[in-house]
PDB file of C-alpha atoms in Angstrom:
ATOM      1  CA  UNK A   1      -6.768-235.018 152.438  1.00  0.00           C
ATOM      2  CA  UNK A   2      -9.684-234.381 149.869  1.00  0.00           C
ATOM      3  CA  UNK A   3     -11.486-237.837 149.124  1.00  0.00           C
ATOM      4  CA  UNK A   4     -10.428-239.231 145.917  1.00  0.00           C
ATOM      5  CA  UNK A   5     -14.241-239.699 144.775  1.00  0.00           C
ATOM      6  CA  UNK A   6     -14.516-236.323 146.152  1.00  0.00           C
ATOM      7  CA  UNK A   7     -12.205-234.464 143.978  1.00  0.00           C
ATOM      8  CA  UNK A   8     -13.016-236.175 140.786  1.00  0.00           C
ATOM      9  CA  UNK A   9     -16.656-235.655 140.995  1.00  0.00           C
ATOM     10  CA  UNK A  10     -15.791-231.103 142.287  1.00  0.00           C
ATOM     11  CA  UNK A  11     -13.582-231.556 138.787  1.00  0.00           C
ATOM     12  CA  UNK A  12     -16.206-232.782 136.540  1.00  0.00           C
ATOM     13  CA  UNK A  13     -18.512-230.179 138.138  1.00  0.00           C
ATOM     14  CA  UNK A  14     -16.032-226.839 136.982  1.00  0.00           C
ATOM     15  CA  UNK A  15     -15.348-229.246 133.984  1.00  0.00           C
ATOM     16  CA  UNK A  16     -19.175-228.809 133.087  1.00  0.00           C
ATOM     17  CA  UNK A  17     -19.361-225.304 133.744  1.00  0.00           C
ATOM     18  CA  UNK A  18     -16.887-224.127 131.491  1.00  0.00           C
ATOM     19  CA  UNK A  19     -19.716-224.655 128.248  1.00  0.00           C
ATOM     20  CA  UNK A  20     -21.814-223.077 129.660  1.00  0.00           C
ATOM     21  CA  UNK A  21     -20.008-219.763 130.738  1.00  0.00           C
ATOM     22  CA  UNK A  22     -18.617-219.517 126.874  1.00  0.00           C
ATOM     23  CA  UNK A  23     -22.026-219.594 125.597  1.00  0.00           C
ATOM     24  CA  UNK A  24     -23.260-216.991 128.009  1.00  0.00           C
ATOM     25  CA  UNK A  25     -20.429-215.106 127.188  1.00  0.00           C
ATOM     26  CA  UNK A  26     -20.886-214.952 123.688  1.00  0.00           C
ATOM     27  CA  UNK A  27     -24.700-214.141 124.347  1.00  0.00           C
ATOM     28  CA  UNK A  28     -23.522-210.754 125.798  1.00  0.00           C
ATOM     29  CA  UNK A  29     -20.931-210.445 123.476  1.00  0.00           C
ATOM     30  CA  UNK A  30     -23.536-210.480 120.367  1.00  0.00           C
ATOM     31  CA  UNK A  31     -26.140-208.855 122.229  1.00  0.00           C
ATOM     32  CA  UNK A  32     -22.990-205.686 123.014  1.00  0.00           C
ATOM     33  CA  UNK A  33     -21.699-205.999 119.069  1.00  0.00           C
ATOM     34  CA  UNK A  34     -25.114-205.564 118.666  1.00  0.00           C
ATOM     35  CA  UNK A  35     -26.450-202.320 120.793  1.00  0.00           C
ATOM     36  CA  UNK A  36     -22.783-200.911 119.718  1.00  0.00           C
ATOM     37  CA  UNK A  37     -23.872-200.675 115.962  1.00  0.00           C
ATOM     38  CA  UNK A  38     -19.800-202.200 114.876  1.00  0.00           C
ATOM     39  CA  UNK A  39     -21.027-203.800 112.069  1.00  0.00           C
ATOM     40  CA  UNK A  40     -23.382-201.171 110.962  1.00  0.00           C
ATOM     41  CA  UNK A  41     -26.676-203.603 110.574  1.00  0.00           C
ATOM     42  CA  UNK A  42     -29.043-204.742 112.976  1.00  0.00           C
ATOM     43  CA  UNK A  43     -28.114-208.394 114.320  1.00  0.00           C
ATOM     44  CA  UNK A  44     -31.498-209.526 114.177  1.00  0.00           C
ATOM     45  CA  UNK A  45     -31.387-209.472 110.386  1.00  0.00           C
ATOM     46  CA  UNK A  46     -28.922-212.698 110.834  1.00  0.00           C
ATOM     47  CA  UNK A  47     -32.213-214.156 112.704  1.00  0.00           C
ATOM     48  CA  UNK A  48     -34.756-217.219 111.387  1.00  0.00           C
ATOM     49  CA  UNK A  49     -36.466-215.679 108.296  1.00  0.00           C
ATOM     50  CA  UNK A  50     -38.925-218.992 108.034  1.00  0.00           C
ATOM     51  CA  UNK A  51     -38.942-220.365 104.192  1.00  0.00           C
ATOM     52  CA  UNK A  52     -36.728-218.131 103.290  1.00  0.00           C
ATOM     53  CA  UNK A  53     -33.042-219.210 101.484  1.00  0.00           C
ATOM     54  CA  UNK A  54     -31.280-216.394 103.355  1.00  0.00           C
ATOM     55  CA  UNK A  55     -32.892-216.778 106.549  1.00  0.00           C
ATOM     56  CA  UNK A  56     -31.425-220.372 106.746  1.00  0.00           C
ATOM     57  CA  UNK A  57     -27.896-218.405 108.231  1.00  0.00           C
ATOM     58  CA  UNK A  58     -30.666-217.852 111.028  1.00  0.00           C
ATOM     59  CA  UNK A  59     -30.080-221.700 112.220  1.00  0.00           C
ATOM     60  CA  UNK A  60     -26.869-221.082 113.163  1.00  0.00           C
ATOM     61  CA  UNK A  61     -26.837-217.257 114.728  1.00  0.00           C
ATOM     62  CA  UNK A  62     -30.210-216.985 116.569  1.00  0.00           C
ATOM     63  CA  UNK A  63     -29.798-218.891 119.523  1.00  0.00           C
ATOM     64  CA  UNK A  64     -26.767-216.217 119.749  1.00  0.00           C
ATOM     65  CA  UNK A  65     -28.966-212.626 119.555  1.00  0.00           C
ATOM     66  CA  UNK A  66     -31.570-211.336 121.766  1.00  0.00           C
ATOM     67  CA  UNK A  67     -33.587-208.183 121.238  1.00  0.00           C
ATOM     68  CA  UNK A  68     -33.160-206.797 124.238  1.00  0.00           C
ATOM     69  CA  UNK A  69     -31.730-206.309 127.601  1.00  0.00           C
ATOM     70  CA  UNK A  70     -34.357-208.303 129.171  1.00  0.00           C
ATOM     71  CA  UNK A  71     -34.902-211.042 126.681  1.00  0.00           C
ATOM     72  CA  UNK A  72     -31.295-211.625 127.171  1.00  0.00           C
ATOM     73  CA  UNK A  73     -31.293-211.367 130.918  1.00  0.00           C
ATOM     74  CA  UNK A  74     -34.338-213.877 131.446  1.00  0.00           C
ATOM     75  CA  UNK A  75     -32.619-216.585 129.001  1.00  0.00           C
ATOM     76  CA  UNK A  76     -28.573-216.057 130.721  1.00  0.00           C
ATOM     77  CA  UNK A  77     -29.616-218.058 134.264  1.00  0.00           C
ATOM     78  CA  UNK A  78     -31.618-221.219 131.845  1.00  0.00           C
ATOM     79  CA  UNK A  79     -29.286-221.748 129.717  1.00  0.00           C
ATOM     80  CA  UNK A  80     -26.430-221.358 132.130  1.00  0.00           C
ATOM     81  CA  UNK A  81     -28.172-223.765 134.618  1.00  0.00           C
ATOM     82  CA  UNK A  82     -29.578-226.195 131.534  1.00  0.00           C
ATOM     83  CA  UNK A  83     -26.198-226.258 130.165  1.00  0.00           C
ATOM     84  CA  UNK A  84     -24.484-227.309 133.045  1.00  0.00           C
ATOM     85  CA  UNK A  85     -26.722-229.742 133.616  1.00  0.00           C
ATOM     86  CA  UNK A  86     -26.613-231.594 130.259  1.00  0.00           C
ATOM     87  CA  UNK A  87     -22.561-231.599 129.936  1.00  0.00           C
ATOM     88  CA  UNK A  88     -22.502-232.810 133.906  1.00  0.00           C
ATOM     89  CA  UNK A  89     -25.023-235.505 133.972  1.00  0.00           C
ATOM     90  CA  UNK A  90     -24.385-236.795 130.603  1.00  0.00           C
ATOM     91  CA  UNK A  91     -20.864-235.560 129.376  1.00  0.00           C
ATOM     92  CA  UNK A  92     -20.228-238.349 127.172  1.00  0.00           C
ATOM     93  CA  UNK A  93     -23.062-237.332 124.627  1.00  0.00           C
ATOM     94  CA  UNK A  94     -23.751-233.329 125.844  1.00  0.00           C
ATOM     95  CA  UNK A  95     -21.522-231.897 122.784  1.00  0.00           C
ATOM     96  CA  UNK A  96     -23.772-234.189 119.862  1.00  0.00           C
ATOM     97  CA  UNK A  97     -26.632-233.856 121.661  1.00  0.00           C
ATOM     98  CA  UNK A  98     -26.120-229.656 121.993  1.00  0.00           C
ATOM     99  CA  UNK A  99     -25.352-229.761 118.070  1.00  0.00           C
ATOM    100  CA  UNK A 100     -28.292-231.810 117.031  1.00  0.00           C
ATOM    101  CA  UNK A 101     -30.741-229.993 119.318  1.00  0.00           C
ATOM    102  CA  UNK A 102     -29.146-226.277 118.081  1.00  0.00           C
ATOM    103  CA  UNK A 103     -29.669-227.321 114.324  1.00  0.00           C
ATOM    104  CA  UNK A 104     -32.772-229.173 114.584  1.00  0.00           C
ATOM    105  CA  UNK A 105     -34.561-226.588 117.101  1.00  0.00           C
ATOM    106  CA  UNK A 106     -33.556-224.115 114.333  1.00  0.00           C
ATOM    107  CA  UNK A 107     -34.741-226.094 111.017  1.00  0.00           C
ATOM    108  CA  UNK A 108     -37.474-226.709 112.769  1.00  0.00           C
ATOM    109  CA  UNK A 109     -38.249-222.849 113.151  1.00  0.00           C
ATOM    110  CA  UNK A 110     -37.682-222.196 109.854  1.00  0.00           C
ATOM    111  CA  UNK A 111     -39.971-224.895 108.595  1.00  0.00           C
ATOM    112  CA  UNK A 112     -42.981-224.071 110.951  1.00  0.00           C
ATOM    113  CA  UNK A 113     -42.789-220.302 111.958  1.00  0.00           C
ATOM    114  CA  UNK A 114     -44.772-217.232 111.502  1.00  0.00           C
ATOM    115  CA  UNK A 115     -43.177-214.734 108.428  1.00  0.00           C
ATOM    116  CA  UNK A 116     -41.034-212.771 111.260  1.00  0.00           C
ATOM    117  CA  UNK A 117     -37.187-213.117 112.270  1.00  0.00           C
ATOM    118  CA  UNK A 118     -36.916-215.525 115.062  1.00  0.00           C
ATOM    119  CA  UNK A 119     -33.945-214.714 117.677  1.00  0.00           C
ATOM    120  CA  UNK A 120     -33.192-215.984 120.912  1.00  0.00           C
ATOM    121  CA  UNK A 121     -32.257-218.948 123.254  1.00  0.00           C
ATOM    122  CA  UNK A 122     -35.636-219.668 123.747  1.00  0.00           C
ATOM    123  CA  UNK A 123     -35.650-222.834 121.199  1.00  0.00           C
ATOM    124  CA  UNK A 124     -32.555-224.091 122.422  1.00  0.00           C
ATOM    125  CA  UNK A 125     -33.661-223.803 126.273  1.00  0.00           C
ATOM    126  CA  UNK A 126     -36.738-225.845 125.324  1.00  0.00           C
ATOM    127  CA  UNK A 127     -34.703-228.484 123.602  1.00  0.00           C
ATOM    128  CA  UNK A 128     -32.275-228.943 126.522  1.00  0.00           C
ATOM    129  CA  UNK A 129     -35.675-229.042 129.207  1.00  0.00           C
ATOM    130  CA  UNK A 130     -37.546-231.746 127.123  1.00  0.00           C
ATOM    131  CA  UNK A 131     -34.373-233.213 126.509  1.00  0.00           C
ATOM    132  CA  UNK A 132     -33.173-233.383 130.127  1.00  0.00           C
ATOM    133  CA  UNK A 133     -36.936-234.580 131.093  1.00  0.00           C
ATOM    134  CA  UNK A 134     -37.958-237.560 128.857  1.00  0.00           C
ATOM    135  CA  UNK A 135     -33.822-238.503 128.866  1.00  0.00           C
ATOM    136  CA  UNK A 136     -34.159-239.328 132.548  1.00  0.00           C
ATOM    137  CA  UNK A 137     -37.722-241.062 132.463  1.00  0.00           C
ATOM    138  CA  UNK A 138     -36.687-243.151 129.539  1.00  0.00           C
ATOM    139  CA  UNK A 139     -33.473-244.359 131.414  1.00  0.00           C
ATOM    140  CA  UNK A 140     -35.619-245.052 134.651  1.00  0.00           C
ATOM    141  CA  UNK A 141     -32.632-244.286 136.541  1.00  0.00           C
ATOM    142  CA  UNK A 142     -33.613-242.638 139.851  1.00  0.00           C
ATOM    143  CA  UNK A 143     -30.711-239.772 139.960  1.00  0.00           C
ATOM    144  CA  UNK A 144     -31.815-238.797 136.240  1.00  0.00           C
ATOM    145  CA  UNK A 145     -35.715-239.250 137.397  1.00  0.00           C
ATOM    146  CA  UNK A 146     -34.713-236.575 140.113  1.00  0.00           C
ATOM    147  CA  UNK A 147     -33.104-234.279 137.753  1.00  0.00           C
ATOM    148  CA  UNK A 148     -36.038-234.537 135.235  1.00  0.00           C
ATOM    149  CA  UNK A 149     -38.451-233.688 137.688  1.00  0.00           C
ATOM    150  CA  UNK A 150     -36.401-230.686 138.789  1.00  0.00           C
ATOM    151  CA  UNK A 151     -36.617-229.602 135.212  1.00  0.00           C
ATOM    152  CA  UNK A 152     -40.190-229.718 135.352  1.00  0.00           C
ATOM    153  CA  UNK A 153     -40.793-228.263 138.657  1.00  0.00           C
ATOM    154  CA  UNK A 154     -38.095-225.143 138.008  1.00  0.00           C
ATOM    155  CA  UNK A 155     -39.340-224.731 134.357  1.00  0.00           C
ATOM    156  CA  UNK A 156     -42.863-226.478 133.958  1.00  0.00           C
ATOM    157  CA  UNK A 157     -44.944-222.956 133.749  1.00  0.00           C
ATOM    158  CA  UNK A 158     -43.293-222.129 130.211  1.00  0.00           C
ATOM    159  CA  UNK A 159     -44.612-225.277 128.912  1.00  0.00           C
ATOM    160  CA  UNK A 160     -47.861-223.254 127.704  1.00  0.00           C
ATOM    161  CA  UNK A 161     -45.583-221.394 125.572  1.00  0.00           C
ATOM    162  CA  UNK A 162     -45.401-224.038 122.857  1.00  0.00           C
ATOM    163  CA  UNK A 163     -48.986-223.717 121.767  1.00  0.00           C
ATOM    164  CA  UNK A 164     -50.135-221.123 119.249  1.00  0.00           C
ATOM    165  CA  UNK A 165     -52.499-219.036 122.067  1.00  0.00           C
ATOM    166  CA  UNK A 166     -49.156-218.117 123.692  1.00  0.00           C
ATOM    167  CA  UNK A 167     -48.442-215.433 120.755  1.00  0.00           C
ATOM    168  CA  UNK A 168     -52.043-213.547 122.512  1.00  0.00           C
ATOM    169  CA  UNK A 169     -50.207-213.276 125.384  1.00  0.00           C
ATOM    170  CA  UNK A 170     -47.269-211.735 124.043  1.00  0.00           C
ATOM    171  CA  UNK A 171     -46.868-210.938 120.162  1.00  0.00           C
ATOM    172  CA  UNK A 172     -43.222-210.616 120.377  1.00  0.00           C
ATOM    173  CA  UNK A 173     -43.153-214.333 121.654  1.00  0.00           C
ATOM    174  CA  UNK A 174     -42.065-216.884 119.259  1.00  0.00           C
ATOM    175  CA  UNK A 175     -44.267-219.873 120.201  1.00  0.00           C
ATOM    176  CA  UNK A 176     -42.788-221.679 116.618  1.00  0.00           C
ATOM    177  CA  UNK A 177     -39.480-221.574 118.356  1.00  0.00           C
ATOM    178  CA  UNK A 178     -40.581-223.032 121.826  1.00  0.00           C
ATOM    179  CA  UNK A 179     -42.349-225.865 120.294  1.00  0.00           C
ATOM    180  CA  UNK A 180     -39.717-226.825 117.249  1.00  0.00           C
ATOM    181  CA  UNK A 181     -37.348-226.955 120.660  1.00  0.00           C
ATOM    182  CA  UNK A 182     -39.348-228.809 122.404  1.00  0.00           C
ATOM    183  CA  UNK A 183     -39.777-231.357 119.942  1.00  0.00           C
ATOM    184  CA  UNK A 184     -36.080-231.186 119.208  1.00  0.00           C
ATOM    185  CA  UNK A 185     -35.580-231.953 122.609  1.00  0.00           C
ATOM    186  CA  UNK A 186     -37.922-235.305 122.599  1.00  0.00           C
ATOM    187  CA  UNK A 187     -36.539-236.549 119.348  1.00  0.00           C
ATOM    188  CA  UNK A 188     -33.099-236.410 120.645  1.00  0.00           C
ATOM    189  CA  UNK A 189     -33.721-237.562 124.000  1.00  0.00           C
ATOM    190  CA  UNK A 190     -35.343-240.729 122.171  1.00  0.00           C
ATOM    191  CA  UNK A 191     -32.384-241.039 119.484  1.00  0.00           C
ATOM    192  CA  UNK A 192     -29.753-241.371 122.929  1.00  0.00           C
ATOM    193  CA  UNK A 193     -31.744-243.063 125.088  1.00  0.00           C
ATOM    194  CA  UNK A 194     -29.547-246.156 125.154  1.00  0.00           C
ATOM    195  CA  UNK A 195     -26.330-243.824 124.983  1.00  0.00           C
ATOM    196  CA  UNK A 196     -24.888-242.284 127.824  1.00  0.00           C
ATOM    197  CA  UNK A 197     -25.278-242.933 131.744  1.00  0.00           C
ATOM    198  CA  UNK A 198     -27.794-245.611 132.238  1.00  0.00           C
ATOM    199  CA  UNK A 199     -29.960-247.370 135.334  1.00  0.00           C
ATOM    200  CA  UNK A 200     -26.738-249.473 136.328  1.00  0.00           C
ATOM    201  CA  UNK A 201     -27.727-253.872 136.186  1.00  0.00           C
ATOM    202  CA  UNK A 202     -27.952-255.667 139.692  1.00  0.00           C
ATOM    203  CA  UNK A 203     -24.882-257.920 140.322  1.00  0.00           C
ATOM    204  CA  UNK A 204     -25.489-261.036 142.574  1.00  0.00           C
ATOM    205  CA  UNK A 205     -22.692-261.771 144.849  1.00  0.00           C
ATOM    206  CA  UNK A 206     -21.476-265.432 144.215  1.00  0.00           C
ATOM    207  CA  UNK A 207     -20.842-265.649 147.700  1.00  0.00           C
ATOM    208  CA  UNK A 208     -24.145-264.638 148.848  1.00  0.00           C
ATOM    209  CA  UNK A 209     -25.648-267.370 146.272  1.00  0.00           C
ATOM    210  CA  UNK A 210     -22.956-270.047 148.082  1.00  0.00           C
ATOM    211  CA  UNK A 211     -24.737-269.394 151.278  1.00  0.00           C
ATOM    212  CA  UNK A 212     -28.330-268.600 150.016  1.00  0.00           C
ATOM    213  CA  UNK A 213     -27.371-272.785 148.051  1.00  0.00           C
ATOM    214  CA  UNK A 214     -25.787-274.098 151.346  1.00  0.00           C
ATOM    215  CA  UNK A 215     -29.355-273.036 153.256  1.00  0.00           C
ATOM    216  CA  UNK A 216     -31.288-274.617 150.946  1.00  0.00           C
ATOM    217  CA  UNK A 217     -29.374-277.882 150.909  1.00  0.00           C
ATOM    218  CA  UNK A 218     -29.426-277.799 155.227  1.00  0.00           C
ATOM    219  CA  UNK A 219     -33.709-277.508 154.217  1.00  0.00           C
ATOM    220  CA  UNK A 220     -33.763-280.027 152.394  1.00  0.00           C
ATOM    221  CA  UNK A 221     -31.316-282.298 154.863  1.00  0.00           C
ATOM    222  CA  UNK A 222     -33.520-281.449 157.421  1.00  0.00           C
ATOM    223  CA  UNK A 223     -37.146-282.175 155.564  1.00  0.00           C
ATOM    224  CA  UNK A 224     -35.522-285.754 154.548  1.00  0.00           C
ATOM    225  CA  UNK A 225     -34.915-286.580 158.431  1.00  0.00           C
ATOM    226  CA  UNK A 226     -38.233-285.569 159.105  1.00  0.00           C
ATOM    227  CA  UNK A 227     -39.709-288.009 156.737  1.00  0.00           C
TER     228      UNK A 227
END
């Protein structure tokens, strides 16, 4: 028979999966709509236009629209793998933490970047690693501390990518969208620090104290009969 503790933690595990598939889903979804011309426009068009009224819809559709095959491919196995982490580790605040970090990662874009459209996950991967990595250093709870530092090990040589001398390295790359989700990801992790799963308090056993009190009283017997 499957151990009670067992089970529940294998359900919450599919549980937290299930996010992340429908977003990767609809990330090849848009990206086939796309290539298949349906809607007779190019879906980049619904992208980040920085300071620009209509390219506030951009907020909302980026993350969704890649411009190619590869762009798409080397954001799927992130977000999948951020994703899951964020709605397994800290379930009770992954679906207001996901919003806030999707619109602010976006504004963000839209305030700081370059006059270009601005698609892709990118911004939203960056918001869930810096908000995954200063989430579990500000709770100082070793299982988190493990998972931030996994973060940083598995994704710590894109953090160059947030700084303007990235875009000489590739044009195409929106460094704009990297940082706003990077500092999406801080803001947020600092807004919920004292929400969610936290470095449980040490409980003294009132027995242990009983006997830890009936020592010291057999000291202090003892000390008085050597007087």
């Amino acid at each position: 028979m499957l151990n009670p503790q067992l089970a529940y933690e294998r359900k919450r595990l599919w549980l937290a999966m299930i996010p992340s598939v429908v977003l990767v889903v609809l990330l090849w979804l848009f990206f086939v709509i796309d290539v298949s011309g349906i809607f007779g426009f190019p879906l980049y068009r619904l992208g980040i236009l920085p300071r620009e009224v209509r390219g506030l819809i951009g907020i909302l559709f980026s993350p969704l629209l890649h411009e190619s095959f590869s762009h798409l491919l080397s954001n799927t196995l992130p977000i999948f793998m951020l994703m899951w982490s964020l709605f397994y580790f800290y379930r009770s605040i992954a679906w207001k933490s996901l919003l806030i970090l999707w619109i602010l990662s976006g504004f963000l874009t839209w305030l700081i970047g370059r006059d270009s459209y601005h698609i892709g996950s990118s911004g939203l991967i960056f918001g869930l690693m810096f908000f995954l990595f200063f989430s579990g250093i500000f709770r100082n709870y070793i299982p988190l501390i493990a998972l931030s530092l996994i973060v940083a090990f598995v994704y710590g040589s894109s953090f160059w990518s947030i700084f303007p001398f990235a875009q000489y390295v590739d044009v195409h790359l929106s460094w704009e969208g990297h940082l706003a989700g990077a500092v999406s990801g801080i803001i947020v992790a600092i807004v919920f620090r004292n929400q969610g799963p936290q470095n449980p308090e040490k409980i003294w056993n009132d027995e242990d104290n009983w006997f830890d009190d009936e020592s010291e009283s057999e000291n202090h017997a003892d000390n008085e009969n050597l007087n």
